[in-house]
Coordinates of C-alpha atoms in Angstrom, one line a residue:
Chain A
M95 CA 164.2 139.6 103.6
A96 CA 166.1 137.1 101.6
V97 CA 167.4 133.6 101.7
E98 CA 170.0 133.5 104.4
S99 CA 171.4 130.0 104.9
I100 CA 170.9 126.3 104.4
N101 CA 171.5 124.2 107.5
P102 CA 174.0 121.5 106.4
Q103 CA 172.8 119.2 109.1
L104 CA 169.3 119.2 107.8
C105 CA 170.0 119.4 104.0
N106 CA 169.7 116.0 102.4
G107 CA 171.4 117.1 99.1
C108 CA 168.3 116.5 96.9
G109 CA 169.0 119.7 95.0
I110 CA 165.4 120.6 94.4
C111 CA 166.0 124.1 95.8
V112 CA 168.7 124.7 93.2
L113 CA 166.3 123.7 90.4
S114 CA 163.5 125.9 91.8
C115 CA 165.5 129.1 92.2
P116 CA 164.7 131.4 89.4
A117 CA 167.7 133.6 90.1
D118 CA 170.5 131.0 90.3
V119 CA 171.2 132.0 93.9
L120 CA 171.7 128.4 95.2
R121 CA 174.2 125.8 94.0
M122 CA 175.2 122.4 95.1
D123 CA 178.5 122.0 96.9
K124 CA 179.7 118.9 95.1
T125 CA 182.3 118.0 97.6
K126 CA 179.8 117.9 100.5
N127 CA 176.7 117.1 98.6
N128 CA 174.9 120.0 100.2
A129 CA 173.0 123.0 98.8
I130 CA 174.6 126.3 99.6
V131 CA 173.7 130.0 99.2
L132 CA 176.3 131.0 96.7
Y133 CA 174.9 134.3 95.4
P134 CA 172.7 135.8 98.2
E135 CA 172.9 139.3 96.7
D136 CA 170.8 138.1 93.7
C137 CA 167.9 136.6 95.8
V138 CA 164.6 137.9 94.5
V139 CA 162.7 136.7 97.6
C140 CA 160.3 134.4 95.9
C141 CA 160.9 131.8 98.7
W142 CA 160.1 128.9 96.4
C143 CA 163.3 127.2 97.8
V144 CA 161.8 127.4 101.3
A145 CA 158.5 126.0 100.1
E146 CA 160.1 123.1 98.2
C147 CA 162.7 122.0 100.7
P148 CA 161.6 118.6 102.1
T149 CA 163.6 119.0 105.3
D150 CA 163.0 122.7 106.2
A151 CA 166.7 123.4 106.0
I152 CA 166.5 126.8 104.4
S153 CA 166.1 129.9 106.6
L154 CA 165.2 133.5 105.6
T155 CA 166.7 136.6 107.1
P156 CA 163.9 138.9 108.5
N157 CA 165.8 141.9 107.4
L158 CA 164.8 143.7 104.2
T159 CA 167.7 143.6 101.8
A160 CA 168.4 146.1 99.1
R161 CA 171.5 146.7 97.1
I162 CA 173.2 149.9 98.1
F163 CA 173.1 152.3 95.3
T164 CA 176.6 153.5 94.3
T165 CA 178.1 156.0 91.8
W166 CA 179.4 153.0 89.8
G167 CA 179.5 149.4 90.6
Chain B
M74 CA 192.0 133.7 84.8
E75 CA 191.0 132.9 81.3
T76 CA 188.0 130.7 80.9
I77 CA 188.6 127.6 78.8
W78 CA 185.5 127.0 76.7
E79 CA 184.2 123.8 75.3
Q80 CA 181.9 124.0 72.3
R81 CA 179.2 121.4 71.7
Q82 CA 177.2 121.3 68.5
I83 CA 173.7 119.7 68.7
K84 CA 171.5 119.2 65.6
C85 CA 167.7 118.9 65.7
D86 CA 164.7 119.7 63.5
V87 CA 163.0 121.9 66.0
L88 CA 164.6 123.9 68.8
V89 CA 162.1 125.0 71.4
V90 CA 163.3 127.7 73.8
G91 CA 161.6 128.0 77.2
G92 CA 159.9 125.3 79.2
G93 CA 156.6 126.8 80.4
I94 CA 153.3 125.6 79.1
A95 CA 153.8 127.1 75.6
G96 CA 157.2 125.4 75.2
C97 CA 156.0 122.1 76.5
F98 CA 153.1 122.1 74.1
A99 CA 155.3 123.2 71.2
A100 CA 157.8 120.4 71.9
I101 CA 155.1 117.7 72.3
K102 CA 153.2 118.7 69.1
A103 CA 156.3 119.0 67.1
R104 CA 157.3 115.5 68.1
E105 CA 153.8 114.2 67.1
K106 CA 154.6 115.5 63.6
G107 CA 157.7 113.4 63.6
A108 CA 160.4 116.1 64.1
S109 CA 163.4 115.6 66.3
V110 CA 162.9 118.2 69.1
L111 CA 165.2 119.8 71.7
L112 CA 163.7 121.9 74.5
I113 CA 166.0 124.2 76.4
D114 CA 165.4 126.5 79.4
K115 CA 167.7 128.9 81.3
G116 CA 166.1 127.5 84.5
Y117 CA 164.5 124.1 84.9
V118 CA 161.7 122.9 82.5
G119 CA 158.6 122.6 84.8
K120 CA 159.7 125.2 87.3
S121 CA 160.9 128.3 85.5
G122 CA 158.9 131.2 84.2
Q123 CA 155.3 132.2 85.0
S124 CA 153.6 128.9 84.3
P125 CA 154.0 127.4 87.7
Y126 CA 152.2 130.4 89.2
A127 CA 149.1 130.0 87.1
G128 CA 146.0 128.8 88.9
S129 CA 143.3 129.1 86.2
F130 CA 142.9 127.6 82.8
M131 CA 140.2 129.2 80.7
V132 CA 138.2 126.6 78.8
F133 CA 135.5 127.4 76.2
N134 CA 133.0 124.6 75.5
P135 CA 129.7 125.2 73.8
A136 CA 128.4 122.0 75.5
W137 CA 128.8 123.8 78.8
G138 CA 126.5 126.6 77.5
H139 CA 129.3 128.9 76.5
D140 CA 128.4 131.5 73.9
L141 CA 131.3 132.5 71.6
Q142 CA 129.8 135.9 70.6
A143 CA 129.3 136.9 74.3
W144 CA 133.0 136.0 75.1
M145 CA 134.2 137.9 72.0
D146 CA 132.1 140.9 72.8
L147 CA 133.5 141.0 76.3
V148 CA 137.1 141.0 75.1
N149 CA 136.5 143.4 72.3
R150 CA 135.0 145.9 74.6
T151 CA 137.4 145.4 77.5
S152 CA 140.4 145.4 75.2
E153 CA 139.1 148.8 73.9
Y154 CA 139.1 147.4 70.4
V155 CA 142.8 146.8 69.9
N156 CA 142.7 143.1 70.5
N157 CA 143.6 140.9 67.5
R158 CA 140.2 139.2 67.1
A159 CA 141.6 136.3 65.1
W160 CA 143.9 135.4 68.0
T161 CA 141.3 136.1 70.6
E162 CA 138.9 133.6 68.9
L163 CA 141.7 131.0 68.3
T164 CA 142.6 131.0 72.0
I165 CA 138.9 130.7 73.0
T166 CA 137.9 128.0 70.5
G167 CA 141.2 126.1 70.8
S168 CA 141.2 125.9 74.6
Y169 CA 138.9 122.9 74.9
E170 CA 141.2 120.6 72.8
R171 CA 144.2 121.7 74.8
Y172 CA 142.3 121.0 78.0
L173 CA 141.6 117.5 76.7
D174 CA 145.3 117.1 76.1
L175 CA 146.1 118.1 79.6
L176 CA 143.6 115.7 81.0
Q177 CA 145.0 112.8 79.0
W178 CA 148.5 113.6 80.1
G179 CA 147.4 113.5 83.8
V180 CA 146.9 117.1 84.7
R181 CA 144.1 117.3 87.4
F182 CA 141.5 120.0 87.6
A183 CA 139.4 120.9 90.5
G184 CA 136.0 119.1 90.5
N185 CA 134.3 115.8 91.0
S186 CA 135.1 114.0 87.8
K187 CA 137.0 114.4 84.6
D188 CA 133.7 114.8 82.8
E189 CA 132.4 117.4 85.1
P190 CA 135.2 119.7 86.4
T191 CA 134.1 122.6 88.6
R192 CA 133.6 125.7 86.4
F193 CA 134.5 128.9 88.1
P194 CA 132.9 132.1 86.9
G195 CA 135.3 134.7 85.6
P196 CA 135.2 138.1 87.3
S197 CA 133.3 139.6 84.4
G198 CA 130.4 137.1 84.9
V199 CA 130.5 136.2 81.2
T200 CA 133.3 133.7 80.9
E201 CA 134.3 130.6 83.0
Q202 CA 137.6 129.0 83.9
L203 CA 138.8 125.8 85.5
R204 CA 141.4 125.5 88.2
F205 CA 144.4 123.3 88.5
E206 CA 144.1 120.8 91.3
E207 CA 147.6 120.6 92.8
D208 CA 149.2 119.3 95.9
K209 CA 152.1 121.6 95.4
H210 CA 152.9 124.8 93.5
G211 CA 153.4 124.1 89.8
D212 CA 152.5 120.4 89.9
Y213 CA 150.8 120.6 86.5
V214 CA 154.0 121.9 84.8
Q215 CA 155.8 118.9 86.2
V216 CA 153.2 116.7 84.5
L217 CA 154.0 118.6 81.2
R218 CA 157.7 118.0 81.7
R219 CA 157.1 114.2 82.0
Q220 CA 155.0 114.3 78.9
V221 CA 157.7 116.1 77.0
R222 CA 160.1 113.4 77.9
K223 CA 157.5 110.7 77.0
S224 CA 157.1 112.3 73.6
G225 CA 160.7 111.7 72.8
A226 CA 161.8 115.3 72.9
Q227 CA 165.2 116.0 74.6
I228 CA 165.4 118.5 77.4
L229 CA 168.4 120.5 78.4
D230 CA 168.0 122.6 81.6
R231 CA 170.0 125.6 82.8
I232 CA 171.0 126.6 79.3
M233 CA 170.3 130.2 78.3
L234 CA 169.8 130.7 74.6
T235 CA 171.7 133.9 74.1
E236 CA 171.9 134.7 70.4
L237 CA 170.1 133.4 67.4
L238 CA 172.1 132.2 64.5
R239 CA 171.3 133.2 60.9
A240 CA 172.2 132.1 57.4
N241 CA 170.7 133.7 54.3
N242 CA 168.3 135.8 56.3
C243 CA 166.9 132.6 58.0
V244 CA 167.2 131.6 61.6
V245 CA 169.1 128.4 61.7
G246 CA 169.3 127.8 65.5
G247 CA 171.0 129.6 68.3
I248 CA 173.9 129.7 70.7
G249 CA 173.4 128.8 74.3
L250 CA 175.2 129.3 77.5
S251 CA 175.4 127.0 80.4
V252 CA 175.3 128.5 83.9
D253 CA 177.1 125.5 85.4
D254 CA 180.0 124.7 83.1
P255 CA 182.0 126.7 80.6
V256 CA 180.3 125.2 77.6
L257 CA 178.8 127.0 74.6
Y258 CA 176.1 125.1 72.9
V259 CA 175.7 125.6 69.1
F260 CA 172.2 124.4 68.2
A261 CA 171.6 123.8 64.5
A262 CA 167.9 123.8 64.0
S263 CA 165.7 124.0 60.9
A264 CA 163.0 125.8 62.9
T265 CA 163.3 127.6 66.2
V266 CA 160.3 128.3 68.4
L267 CA 160.7 131.0 71.0
C268 CA 158.5 130.2 74.0
V269 CA 160.3 132.3 76.5
G270 CA 158.7 134.8 78.9
A271 CA 158.1 138.5 78.4
C272 CA 160.2 141.2 80.0
G273 CA 160.2 142.2 83.7
Y274 CA 163.1 144.2 85.0
K275 CA 163.7 141.9 88.0
P276 CA 161.6 143.8 90.6
V277 CA 162.1 142.1 94.0
A278 CA 158.4 142.0 94.4
Y279 CA 156.6 139.8 92.0
P280 CA 158.2 136.3 91.8
P281 CA 156.7 135.2 88.5
I282 CA 158.5 137.8 86.5
V283 CA 161.9 138.0 88.1
Q284 CA 163.6 135.8 85.6
L285 CA 161.7 137.2 82.6
T286 CA 164.1 139.5 81.0
G287 CA 162.9 139.8 77.4
D288 CA 165.5 137.5 76.1
G289 CA 163.3 136.3 73.3
E290 CA 162.2 139.6 71.9
A291 CA 165.7 141.0 72.3
M292 CA 167.5 138.2 70.4
A293 CA 164.7 138.1 67.8
Y294 CA 164.9 141.9 67.3
R295 CA 168.7 141.7 66.9
A296 CA 168.2 139.0 64.3
G297 CA 165.7 141.1 62.4
A298 CA 162.3 140.0 63.6
E299 CA 159.5 142.5 64.5
V300 CA 157.8 143.1 67.8
L301 CA 154.6 144.8 69.0
G302 CA 152.5 145.8 72.0
K303 CA 155.2 147.3 74.2
E304 CA 153.1 150.3 75.4
F305 CA 150.5 148.3 77.4
V306 CA 151.7 147.8 80.9
D307 CA 150.5 145.5 83.7
T308 CA 149.9 146.9 87.1
H309 CA 150.3 144.9 90.3
I310 CA 150.9 146.3 93.7
S311 CA 152.4 144.7 96.8
R312 CA 152.6 145.2 100.6
R313 CA 155.0 147.8 101.7
D314 CA 156.2 145.8 104.8
I315 CA 157.1 142.8 102.7
P316 CA 158.0 142.8 99.1
V317 CA 156.0 139.8 97.9
G318 CA 152.9 137.8 98.5
I319 CA 154.5 134.5 99.0
P320 CA 152.1 131.9 100.4
N321 CA 149.2 132.9 98.2
M322 CA 151.4 132.3 95.2
L323 CA 153.1 129.2 96.4
G324 CA 150.2 128.0 98.5
R325 CA 147.8 125.6 96.8
K326 CA 147.3 122.7 99.1
H327 CA 150.9 122.6 100.2
P328 CA 151.0 123.6 103.9
V329 CA 152.7 127.0 104.3
P330 CA 156.2 126.5 105.8
A331 CA 156.6 128.1 109.2
A332 CA 159.1 130.6 107.7
L333 CA 156.5 132.0 105.3
V334 CA 153.5 132.3 107.6
G335 CA 152.0 135.8 107.5
L336 CA 153.9 136.9 104.3
D337 CA 150.9 136.8 102.0
G338 CA 150.4 139.6 99.6
P339 CA 147.3 141.5 98.5
K340 CA 144.5 139.1 97.4
R341 CA 142.8 139.7 94.1
G342 CA 139.5 141.5 94.3
R343 CA 140.2 143.0 97.6
K344 CA 138.9 146.5 98.2
L345 CA 141.4 149.3 97.9
N346 CA 141.1 152.7 99.7
N347 CA 143.1 155.9 99.2
A348 CA 144.7 157.9 102.0
E349 CA 141.5 159.9 102.4
G350 CA 139.6 156.7 103.2
N351 CA 137.6 156.6 99.9
S352 CA 137.3 153.5 97.8
L353 CA 139.0 153.6 94.4
S354 CA 136.6 154.4 91.5
P355 CA 134.4 151.5 90.4
R356 CA 135.0 149.5 87.2
P357 CA 132.5 149.8 84.3
D358 CA 130.0 147.0 84.1
G359 CA 131.3 143.9 82.3
S360 CA 134.9 144.7 82.8
S361 CA 137.3 142.7 84.9
K362 CA 136.8 143.3 88.6
Y363 CA 140.3 142.2 89.5
S364 CA 142.3 144.7 91.4
F365 CA 145.5 145.8 89.6
T366 CA 144.1 145.3 86.1
Y367 CA 143.7 149.0 85.5
L368 CA 145.6 152.1 86.5
E369 CA 143.4 153.3 89.3
T370 CA 146.1 153.1 92.0
E371 CA 148.5 155.0 89.8
F372 CA 145.9 157.8 89.3
E373 CA 145.3 158.1 93.0
V374 CA 149.0 158.3 93.7
H375 CA 149.5 160.9 91.0
A376 CA 146.7 163.0 92.6
G377 CA 148.5 162.9 95.9
R378 CA 146.2 160.5 97.6
A379 CA 148.8 157.9 98.5
P380 CA 149.2 155.7 100.5
I381 CA 146.8 153.1 99.1
Y382 CA 145.5 150.5 101.6
T383 CA 143.8 147.2 101.3
D384 CA 141.2 146.2 103.9
A385 CA 143.1 143.0 104.8
P386 CA 141.5 140.9 107.5
D387 CA 144.5 141.3 109.9
G388 CA 144.5 145.1 109.7
E389 CA 144.9 147.6 106.9
R390 CA 148.0 147.0 104.8
E391 CA 149.8 149.7 102.9
M392 CA 150.4 149.0 99.2
V393 CA 153.1 150.2 97.0
G394 CA 153.6 149.9 93.3
G395 CA 156.4 148.5 91.2
A396 CA 155.7 144.9 91.8
C397 CA 155.3 144.1 88.2
L398 CA 157.8 146.6 86.8
G399 CA 158.1 145.9 83.1
M400 CA 155.5 143.3 82.9
S401 CA 153.3 143.8 79.9
L402 CA 149.6 143.3 79.7
R403 CA 149.0 139.5 79.4
K404 CA 149.6 138.4 75.9
A405 CA 150.2 141.9 74.5
D406 CA 153.8 142.2 73.6
G407 CA 156.0 139.8 71.7
L408 CA 157.0 138.9 68.2
W409 CA 154.8 140.3 65.4
P410 CA 152.8 137.3 64.2
A411 CA 153.2 136.8 60.4
D412 CA 150.3 134.3 60.3
L413 CA 148.0 132.3 62.7
H414 CA 150.5 129.5 63.2
G415 CA 153.1 131.3 65.3
R416 CA 155.4 132.3 62.4
S417 CA 157.4 135.5 63.0
T418 CA 158.4 137.8 60.2
L419 CA 161.8 136.1 60.1
S420 CA 162.1 132.9 58.2
G421 CA 162.8 129.9 60.4
L422 CA 161.6 131.6 63.6
F423 CA 158.4 130.9 65.4
A424 CA 157.0 132.1 68.7
A425 CA 154.3 131.0 71.1
G426 CA 153.0 132.0 74.6
D427 CA 154.4 135.2 76.0
A428 CA 157.0 135.5 73.2
L429 CA 154.2 135.9 70.6
G430 CA 152.4 139.2 70.3
T431 CA 148.9 137.9 69.8
M432 CA 147.3 141.0 71.4
Q433 CA 144.5 138.6 72.3
N434 CA 143.5 140.8 75.3
G435 CA 144.1 144.1 73.6
S436 CA 144.9 146.9 76.0
A437 CA 143.3 145.5 79.2
Y438 CA 142.9 142.0 80.6
A439 CA 139.4 140.5 80.6
L440 CA 139.6 136.8 80.1
T441 CA 140.8 135.3 83.3
G442 CA 142.8 132.1 82.7
S443 CA 143.3 133.0 79.0
A444 CA 147.0 133.8 79.5
I445 CA 147.8 130.1 80.2
A446 CA 145.2 128.8 77.7
N447 CA 146.9 131.0 75.1
G448 CA 150.2 129.4 76.0
A449 CA 148.8 126.0 75.3
V450 CA 147.0 126.9 72.1
T451 CA 149.8 128.9 70.5
G452 CA 152.4 126.4 71.7
A453 CA 150.5 123.6 70.0
L454 CA 150.1 125.6 66.8
A455 CA 153.6 126.8 66.6
G456 CA 155.1 123.4 67.4
A457 CA 153.2 121.7 64.7
A458 CA 153.9 124.4 62.1
A459 CA 157.6 124.5 63.0
A460 CA 157.9 120.7 62.7
E461 CA 156.2 120.7 59.2
E462 CA 158.5 123.5 58.0
A463 CA 161.6 121.8 59.5
L464 CA 160.9 118.5 57.9
S465 CA 160.2 120.1 54.5
I466 CA 163.5 122.1 54.4
G467 CA 165.8 119.4 55.9
Q468 CA 169.2 120.1 57.6
V469 CA 170.6 123.6 57.9
H470 CA 174.1 124.7 57.6
I471 CA 175.5 127.4 59.9
P472 CA 178.4 129.4 58.4
E473 CA 181.5 129.4 60.6
E474 CA 181.7 133.2 60.6
E475 CA 178.2 133.4 62.1
I476 CA 179.2 131.0 64.9
S477 CA 182.3 133.1 65.5
R478 CA 180.2 136.3 65.6
A479 CA 177.7 134.9 68.1
T480 CA 180.4 133.3 70.2
H481 CA 182.3 136.6 70.5
Y482 CA 179.0 138.3 71.6
V483 CA 178.1 135.6 74.1
R484 CA 181.6 135.4 75.7
G485 CA 182.2 139.2 75.6
P486 CA 181.4 140.1 79.2
I487 CA 183.5 137.3 80.8
E488 CA 186.5 138.2 78.7
R489 CA 186.6 141.8 79.9
R490 CA 189.2 142.9 82.6
G491 CA 187.1 145.7 83.9
G492 CA 183.8 147.5 83.6
F493 CA 180.5 147.4 85.5
S494 CA 178.5 144.6 87.1
P495 CA 175.3 143.6 85.5
Q496 CA 173.6 144.0 88.9
W497 CA 174.5 147.7 89.0
V498 CA 173.3 148.4 85.5
T499 CA 170.1 146.6 86.2
Q500 CA 169.7 148.7 89.3
L501 CA 170.2 151.9 87.2
L502 CA 167.5 150.6 84.8
Q503 CA 165.1 149.9 87.6
N504 CA 165.6 153.3 89.1
T505 CA 165.0 154.9 85.7
L506 CA 161.8 153.0 84.9
M507 CA 160.2 152.2 88.2
P508 CA 158.7 155.6 89.3
Y509 CA 155.0 155.8 88.6
F510 CA 155.5 158.9 86.5
I511 CA 157.6 157.1 84.0
S512 CA 156.2 153.7 83.3
Y513 CA 152.5 154.2 84.2
I514 CA 151.6 157.9 84.1
K515 CA 153.4 158.8 80.9
R516 CA 154.1 162.2 79.3
A517 CA 156.4 162.9 76.3
D518 CA 159.0 164.9 78.1
R519 CA 159.5 162.3 80.9
L520 CA 159.5 159.4 78.4
E521 CA 162.1 161.2 76.4
L522 CA 164.2 161.8 79.5
A523 CA 164.1 158.2 80.5
L524 CA 164.8 157.1 76.9
S525 CA 167.9 159.3 76.7
M526 CA 169.1 157.6 79.9
V527 CA 168.4 154.1 78.7
L528 CA 170.1 154.9 75.4
Y529 CA 173.2 156.0 77.3
Y530 CA 173.2 152.7 79.3
Q531 CA 172.9 150.8 76.0
E532 CA 175.7 152.7 74.3
Q533 CA 178.1 153.3 77.1
L534 CA 177.5 150.8 79.8
A535 CA 176.2 147.6 78.1
P536 CA 179.4 147.1 76.1
K537 CA 181.4 147.4 79.4
I538 CA 179.4 144.9 81.5
L539 CA 181.8 142.6 83.2
A540 CA 181.0 139.0 84.2
R541 CA 183.3 137.3 86.8
D542 CA 181.8 133.9 86.4
L543 CA 179.1 132.0 84.5
H544 CA 176.4 133.1 86.9
Q545 CA 177.2 136.7 86.1
L546 CA 177.5 136.0 82.4
R547 CA 173.9 135.0 82.4
L548 CA 173.0 138.2 84.3
A549 CA 175.1 140.3 81.8
H550 CA 173.1 139.0 78.9
E551 CA 169.8 139.4 80.8
T552 CA 170.8 143.0 81.5
R553 CA 171.6 143.7 77.9
N554 CA 168.3 142.2 76.8
M555 CA 166.4 144.3 79.4
L556 CA 168.0 147.5 78.1
L557 CA 166.7 146.7 74.7
S558 CA 163.3 145.9 76.0
A559 CA 163.2 149.2 77.9
E560 CA 164.0 151.1 74.7
M561 CA 161.1 149.3 73.0
R562 CA 158.8 150.1 75.9
L563 CA 159.7 153.8 76.1
R564 CA 159.6 154.3 72.4
S565 CA 156.2 152.6 72.1
G566 CA 154.8 154.7 74.9
L567 CA 156.0 157.8 73.2
F568 CA 154.7 156.7 69.8
R569 CA 151.1 156.0 70.8
T570 CA 149.8 159.6 71.2
E571 CA 146.6 158.7 72.9
S572 CA 145.4 156.8 76.0
R573 CA 143.8 153.4 75.9
G574 CA 143.3 150.6 78.4
N575 CA 146.5 150.2 80.3
H576 CA 148.4 152.9 78.3
F577 CA 147.9 156.3 79.8
R578 CA 149.4 159.5 78.4
E579 CA 148.9 162.6 80.6
D580 CA 149.4 164.8 77.5
F581 CA 146.9 162.7 75.4
P582 CA 144.4 161.6 78.0
S583 CA 141.7 160.3 75.6
R584 CA 141.3 157.5 73.1
H585 CA 141.7 158.8 69.6
D586 CA 139.9 156.3 67.3
P587 CA 140.6 158.1 64.0
E588 CA 144.3 157.4 64.4
W589 CA 144.8 154.8 67.0
L590 CA 142.6 151.8 66.2
A591 CA 146.1 150.5 65.4
W592 CA 149.0 148.5 66.7
T593 CA 152.6 149.7 67.3
K594 CA 155.1 147.6 65.4
I595 CA 158.8 147.8 66.2
G596 CA 161.5 146.9 63.7
Q597 CA 164.9 147.9 62.6
K598 CA 165.9 150.3 59.8
D599 CA 169.6 151.0 59.1
G600 CA 170.5 149.6 62.5
K601 CA 168.1 151.9 64.4
M602 CA 164.8 151.1 66.1
E603 CA 161.9 152.1 63.9
L604 CA 158.2 152.2 65.0
S605 CA 155.2 152.0 62.7
R606 CA 151.5 152.1 63.1
I607 CA 149.6 149.2 61.7
R608 CA 145.9 149.8 61.4
I609 CA 143.4 147.3 62.7
P610 CA 141.0 145.9 60.1
G611 CA 137.9 148.1 59.7
A612 CA 135.6 145.1 60.5
W613 CA 137.1 145.0 64.0
H614 CA 136.4 148.7 64.8
P615 CA 133.9 149.7 67.4
D616 CA 130.6 151.3 66.3
L617 CA 131.8 154.8 65.8
S618 CA 128.3 156.2 65.8
I619 CA 128.1 155.4 69.5
P620 CA 129.0 158.5 71.5
Y621 CA 132.6 158.4 72.8
F622 CA 131.7 158.3 76.5
E623 CA 129.4 155.3 75.9
R624 CA 131.8 153.6 73.6
Y625 CA 134.5 153.8 76.3
P626 CA 132.9 153.5 79.8
Y627 CA 136.3 153.5 81.6
R628 CA 137.4 157.0 82.4
F629 CA 140.9 158.6 82.4
P630 CA 141.8 161.7 84.4
G631 CA 141.6 164.8 82.2
E632 CA 139.8 163.0 79.4
T633 CA 137.9 164.9 76.8
N634 CA 135.9 163.6 73.8
A635 CA 138.9 162.9 71.6
D636 CA 136.9 162.2 68.4
C637 CA 136.2 165.9 68.1

């Protein structure tokens, strides 16, 4: 489970999700004035972005996500 | 591609780092003293850290029939006599004035009127607390943000203070990193107040602590300040099927968005059963009855009686540990307080809230709502004291070589061509610390093993952490800070050769009052971490004539009468 995507049709560009994210996962796409999921691998699943979004534009993936452990990385 | 950096220098009397309740109070109270104030936060002031997750605010008011001695007795007993009674009392007695501040600024509390808020009994039955009345998660911190602005303090969001700057053994500000633009901020400040969070190790399980990476204690330690309280751990558990309890943290009155329905985590106070169907052992009378305050679940797991279940209304739910990995007991660890005004042992450096090691709750948490009240009380004290000191010493000068040293340190990871990602090193650290038999059920051989791994990460991996962009540069510094915090935690756990409250040593399973009515202080000697035992004033000791098993009603596995 983690933040998956932000629907550009629903996003109003208010940026509140970007400010709410404690892990700096979301950023504004300045050219389109939309929020985007730029660093999905760093999502800490707090879901505050979902709770804050005024247009319900943010969706979660139902899959549990965990970083694959590797010998180095 | 080489990053082109811009450097901006900003001068202020008081630099406040961290925008939770402690930082907001510090900024406002420093402004009231007439100092120029800059408040910075690596996230967004009003949304970052643990403050938005707080629901309760402990308020002590004799006019409401509160008895100071009864409150103190509760904490002294539950803390197992290693609370700092001066700070415990300051938080209790200072809470009412800070409550009045909050009311005046527009924070709403549950209840019928301002004069008569609803008072909720604490789980001990002795103390009381108020609850924030909010339409949405963290509303009250947004009120604080507005008040900081109204006070005339300047706010800079999304700037991570990364390294403190020193001149003549004094802290004279710090260097900050923007996550949005390649800008290094050099803050020249006559006094710096650290109000940042404690250290978690980013467990994907407990949202309030995922951005708390020990940045304050790490940079303060590097600059020469002292730290304490790292051996006392917090224990929270979470559902196995989902990592977090989301709606009951974000809930308040805000309707739960459809995407989050059913994702609530374990509720406090819920009954826990082991795999054999037996309830976990009861708490002693007068102690906190919250689940997850003590180590009962870890003891059951260690005895082979996992899984642990809650009796949730929609069916039994399996619980796992690790949700609070790295989280210290509320208000235990932090900078060693040099006085009762938030001064650290390093000139020019103050701390408040979770960055200050007040030990107000000792080795176990009794005063519900006191964590956030402590943030308000210590923030106000430290902000006022920092302002007075700053105004008395005037402007500071930062030597060029100090800026150059700190700049080199901050930019290091992004200037590397190869190395390791901060995410991978963090994952290594999590895997080293997270098992119950390392961080919770401790024993010397296992602690030493984990410590040797952490020291390897520090010596061989940390200097090679690579950042590809500013987002990863922030992560790189957080990882370096967490490695330092992990060393402090493991060394403190090794150093305290007894068990007490939320510190359990399998090889020393009893309290040992003759030696350990004491705090563990961490400092540096010849560039190496050095721990020392600071004895608690005799007047604060328990009555040693009371037999051991009565003095300490909470039982550890394998415990004997350690006074013998």
